[in-house]
Amino acid sequence: MKHGKQLERRTFNQDRFEILIKRQKNGTATFNELSELDEIVNRDPDIREIVLEEMQDADNPKPPDNDQIQTIEKPVRKSFIEKIKAFINRLFTAEGVSMNPSIAASTM
């Protein structure tokens, strides 16, 4: 006989609680099943303690891991020459776009 997995003693209420919680999370629980779930939680102190601990964990979320934190990239500073080039490019592109067509026609 293999002794790989320990036997777990469970009550009917614990089994029924797990089944009803799964149905609730899937969104398939009926009103009667939700009422039964409520009765089990109120009647069984062990299950009530588990539910209260889960609720407390949900109220106090853990801080995110370093992997989950996104790093904010700092903008790269442009050199003086790059700034001048960008200014000249904006000057010529903005001039052509903002020019009034009637003025442009009279200058030709």
PDB file of C-alpha atoms in Angstrom:
ATOM      1  CA  MET A   1       0.000   0.000   0.000  1.00  0.00           C
ATOM      2  CA  LYS A   2       1.348   3.425  -0.943  1.00  0.00           C
ATOM      3  CA  HIS A   3       1.365   6.183   1.642  1.00  0.00           C
ATOM      4  CA  GLY A   4       1.904   9.074  -0.772  1.00  0.00           C
ATOM      5  CA  LYS A   5      -1.057  11.194   0.216  1.00  0.00           C
ATOM      6  CA  GLN A   6      -2.381  11.705   3.706  1.00  0.00           C
ATOM      7  CA  LEU A   7      -6.045  11.077   4.248  1.00  0.00           C
ATOM      8  CA  GLU A   8      -8.023  14.150   5.109  1.00  0.00           C
ATOM      9  CA  ARG A   9     -11.010  13.990   7.390  1.00  0.00           C
ATOM     10  CA  ARG A  10     -13.779  16.237   6.225  1.00  0.00           C
ATOM     11  CA  THR A  11     -17.302  16.791   7.343  1.00  0.00           C
ATOM     12  CA  PHE A  12     -20.365  16.989   5.151  1.00  0.00           C
ATOM     13  CA  ASN A  13     -20.544  20.744   5.808  1.00  0.00           C
ATOM     14  CA  GLN A  14     -16.955  21.259   4.607  1.00  0.00           C
ATOM     15  CA  ASP A  15     -17.584  19.337   1.395  1.00  0.00           C
ATOM     16  CA  ARG A  16     -20.877  21.099   0.766  1.00  0.00           C
ATOM     17  CA  PHE A  17     -19.259  24.480   1.511  1.00  0.00           C
ATOM     18  CA  GLU A  18     -16.580  23.901  -1.151  1.00  0.00           C
ATOM     19  CA  ILE A  19     -19.149  22.831  -3.723  1.00  0.00           C
ATOM     20  CA  LEU A  20     -21.336  25.865  -3.044  1.00  0.00           C
ATOM     21  CA  ILE A  21     -18.380  28.285  -3.107  1.00  0.00           C
ATOM     22  CA  LYS A  22     -17.316  26.938  -6.509  1.00  0.00           C
ATOM     23  CA  ARG A  23     -20.853  27.367  -7.840  1.00  0.00           C
ATOM     24  CA  GLN A  24     -20.997  30.897  -6.425  1.00  0.00           C
ATOM     25  CA  LYS A  25     -17.668  31.851  -8.061  1.00  0.00           C
ATOM     26  CA  ASN A  26     -18.829  30.409 -11.399  1.00  0.00           C
ATOM     27  CA  GLY A  27     -22.075  32.356 -11.115  1.00  0.00           C
ATOM     28  CA  THR A  28     -24.271  29.267 -11.349  1.00  0.00           C
ATOM     29  CA  ALA A  29     -25.502  29.131  -7.748  1.00  0.00           C
ATOM     30  CA  THR A  30     -29.233  29.392  -7.196  1.00  0.00           C
ATOM     31  CA  PHE A  31     -30.858  31.400  -4.446  1.00  0.00           C
ATOM     32  CA  ASN A  32     -31.478  28.241  -2.412  1.00  0.00           C
ATOM     33  CA  GLU A  33     -27.816  27.236  -2.715  1.00  0.00           C
ATOM     34  CA  LEU A  34     -26.699  30.679  -1.603  1.00  0.00           C
ATOM     35  CA  SER A  35     -29.063  30.446   1.361  1.00  0.00           C
ATOM     36  CA  GLU A  36     -27.621  27.030   2.222  1.00  0.00           C
ATOM     37  CA  LEU A  37     -24.113  28.467   1.976  1.00  0.00           C
ATOM     38  CA  ASP A  38     -25.081  31.249   4.371  1.00  0.00           C
ATOM     39  CA  GLU A  39     -26.512  28.731   6.837  1.00  0.00           C
ATOM     40  CA  ILE A  40     -23.357  26.601   6.706  1.00  0.00           C
ATOM     41  CA  VAL A  41     -21.128  29.611   7.366  1.00  0.00           C
ATOM     42  CA  ASN A  42     -23.305  30.751  10.270  1.00  0.00           C
ATOM     43  CA  ARG A  43     -23.672  27.278  11.764  1.00  0.00           C
ATOM     44  CA  ASP A  44     -20.096  25.907  11.536  1.00  0.00           C
ATOM     45  CA  PRO A  45     -17.507  27.869  13.575  1.00  0.00           C
ATOM     46  CA  ASP A  46     -14.519  26.370  11.712  1.00  0.00           C
ATOM     47  CA  ILE A  47     -15.865  27.419   8.334  1.00  0.00           C
ATOM     48  CA  ARG A  48     -16.858  30.817   9.701  1.00  0.00           C
ATOM     49  CA  GLU A  49     -13.265  31.351  10.873  1.00  0.00           C
ATOM     50  CA  ILE A  50     -11.926  30.457   7.417  1.00  0.00           C
ATOM     51  CA  VAL A  51     -14.327  32.889   5.747  1.00  0.00           C
ATOM     52  CA  LEU A  52     -13.411  35.683   8.167  1.00  0.00           C
ATOM     53  CA  GLU A  53      -9.694  35.138   7.535  1.00  0.00           C
ATOM     54  CA  GLU A  54     -10.237  35.294   3.767  1.00  0.00           C
ATOM     55  CA  MET A  55     -12.260  38.475   4.142  1.00  0.00           C
ATOM     56  CA  GLN A  56      -9.497  40.027   6.245  1.00  0.00           C
ATOM     57  CA  ASP A  57      -6.897  39.080   3.618  1.00  0.00           C
ATOM     58  CA  ALA A  58      -9.076  40.646   0.926  1.00  0.00           C
ATOM     59  CA  ASP A  59      -9.336  43.881   2.926  1.00  0.00           C
ATOM     60  CA  ASN A  60      -5.549  44.098   3.390  1.00  0.00           C
ATOM     61  CA  PRO A  61      -3.986  43.281   0.014  1.00  0.00           C
ATOM     62  CA  LYS A  62      -0.285  42.456  -0.121  1.00  0.00           C
ATOM     63  CA  PRO A  63       2.015  45.023  -1.725  1.00  0.00           C
ATOM     64  CA  PRO A  64       2.987  44.191  -5.311  1.00  0.00           C
ATOM     65  CA  ASP A  65       6.183  42.292  -6.005  1.00  0.00           C
ATOM     66  CA  ASN A  66       9.143  43.953  -7.666  1.00  0.00           C
ATOM     67  CA  ASP A  67       8.324  42.034 -10.842  1.00  0.00           C
ATOM     68  CA  GLN A  68       4.860  43.584 -10.985  1.00  0.00           C
ATOM     69  CA  ILE A  69       6.049  47.165 -10.488  1.00  0.00           C
ATOM     70  CA  GLN A  70       6.554  48.887 -13.794  1.00  0.00           C
ATOM     71  CA  THR A  71       9.616  51.054 -14.057  1.00  0.00           C
ATOM     72  CA  ILE A  72       9.058  54.577 -15.234  1.00  0.00           C
ATOM     73  CA  GLU A  73      11.471  55.517 -17.950  1.00  0.00           C
ATOM     74  CA  LYS A  74      13.002  58.930 -17.523  1.00  0.00           C
ATOM     75  CA  PRO A  75      13.105  61.055 -20.644  1.00  0.00           C
ATOM     76  CA  VAL A  76      16.500  61.195 -22.305  1.00  0.00           C
ATOM     77  CA  ARG A  77      17.960  64.676 -22.292  1.00  0.00           C
ATOM     78  CA  LYS A  78      18.655  66.071 -25.729  1.00  0.00           C
ATOM     79  CA  SER A  79      21.920  67.731 -26.550  1.00  0.00           C
ATOM     80  CA  PHE A  80      22.019  71.376 -27.535  1.00  0.00           C
ATOM     81  CA  ILE A  81      22.424  70.540 -31.233  1.00  0.00           C
ATOM     82  CA  GLU A  82      19.436  68.145 -31.139  1.00  0.00           C
ATOM     83  CA  LYS A  83      17.346  70.891 -29.532  1.00  0.00           C
ATOM     84  CA  ILE A  84      18.298  73.321 -32.302  1.00  0.00           C
ATOM     85  CA  LYS A  85      17.458  70.751 -35.006  1.00  0.00           C
ATOM     86  CA  ALA A  86      14.077  70.042 -33.411  1.00  0.00           C
ATOM     87  CA  PHE A  87      13.343  73.780 -33.178  1.00  0.00           C
ATOM     88  CA  ILE A  88      14.191  74.353 -36.846  1.00  0.00           C
ATOM     89  CA  ASN A  89      12.102  71.362 -37.927  1.00  0.00           C
ATOM     90  CA  ARG A  90       9.123  72.633 -35.929  1.00  0.00           C
ATOM     91  CA  LEU A  91       9.629  76.122 -37.338  1.00  0.00           C
ATOM     92  CA  PHE A  92       9.485  75.001 -40.972  1.00  0.00           C
ATOM     93  CA  THR A  93       6.739  72.374 -40.559  1.00  0.00           C
ATOM     94  CA  ALA A  94       4.518  74.670 -38.501  1.00  0.00           C
ATOM     95  CA  GLU A  95       4.985  77.536 -40.980  1.00  0.00           C
ATOM     96  CA  GLY A  96       3.700  75.526 -43.945  1.00  0.00           C
ATOM     97  CA  VAL A  97       0.701  74.180 -42.052  1.00  0.00           C
ATOM     98  CA  SER A  98      -0.425  77.405 -40.435  1.00  0.00           C
ATOM     99  CA  MET A  99       0.004  79.547 -43.511  1.00  0.00           C
ATOM    100  CA  ASN A 100      -3.226  81.014 -44.861  1.00  0.00           C
ATOM    101  CA  PRO A 101      -3.829  79.797 -48.458  1.00  0.00           C
ATOM    102  CA  SER A 102      -4.775  83.288 -49.669  1.00  0.00           C
ATOM    103  CA  ILE A 103      -1.488  84.688 -48.373  1.00  0.00           C
ATOM    104  CA  ALA A 104       0.492  81.828 -49.892  1.00  0.00           C
ATOM    105  CA  ALA A 105      -1.152  82.398 -53.290  1.00  0.00           C
ATOM    106  CA  SER A 106      -0.415  86.149 -53.278  1.00  0.00           C
ATOM    107  CA  THR A 107       3.280  85.603 -52.534  1.00  0.00           C
ATOM    108  CA  MET A 108       3.775  83.327 -55.553  1.00  0.00           C
TER     109      MET A 108
END
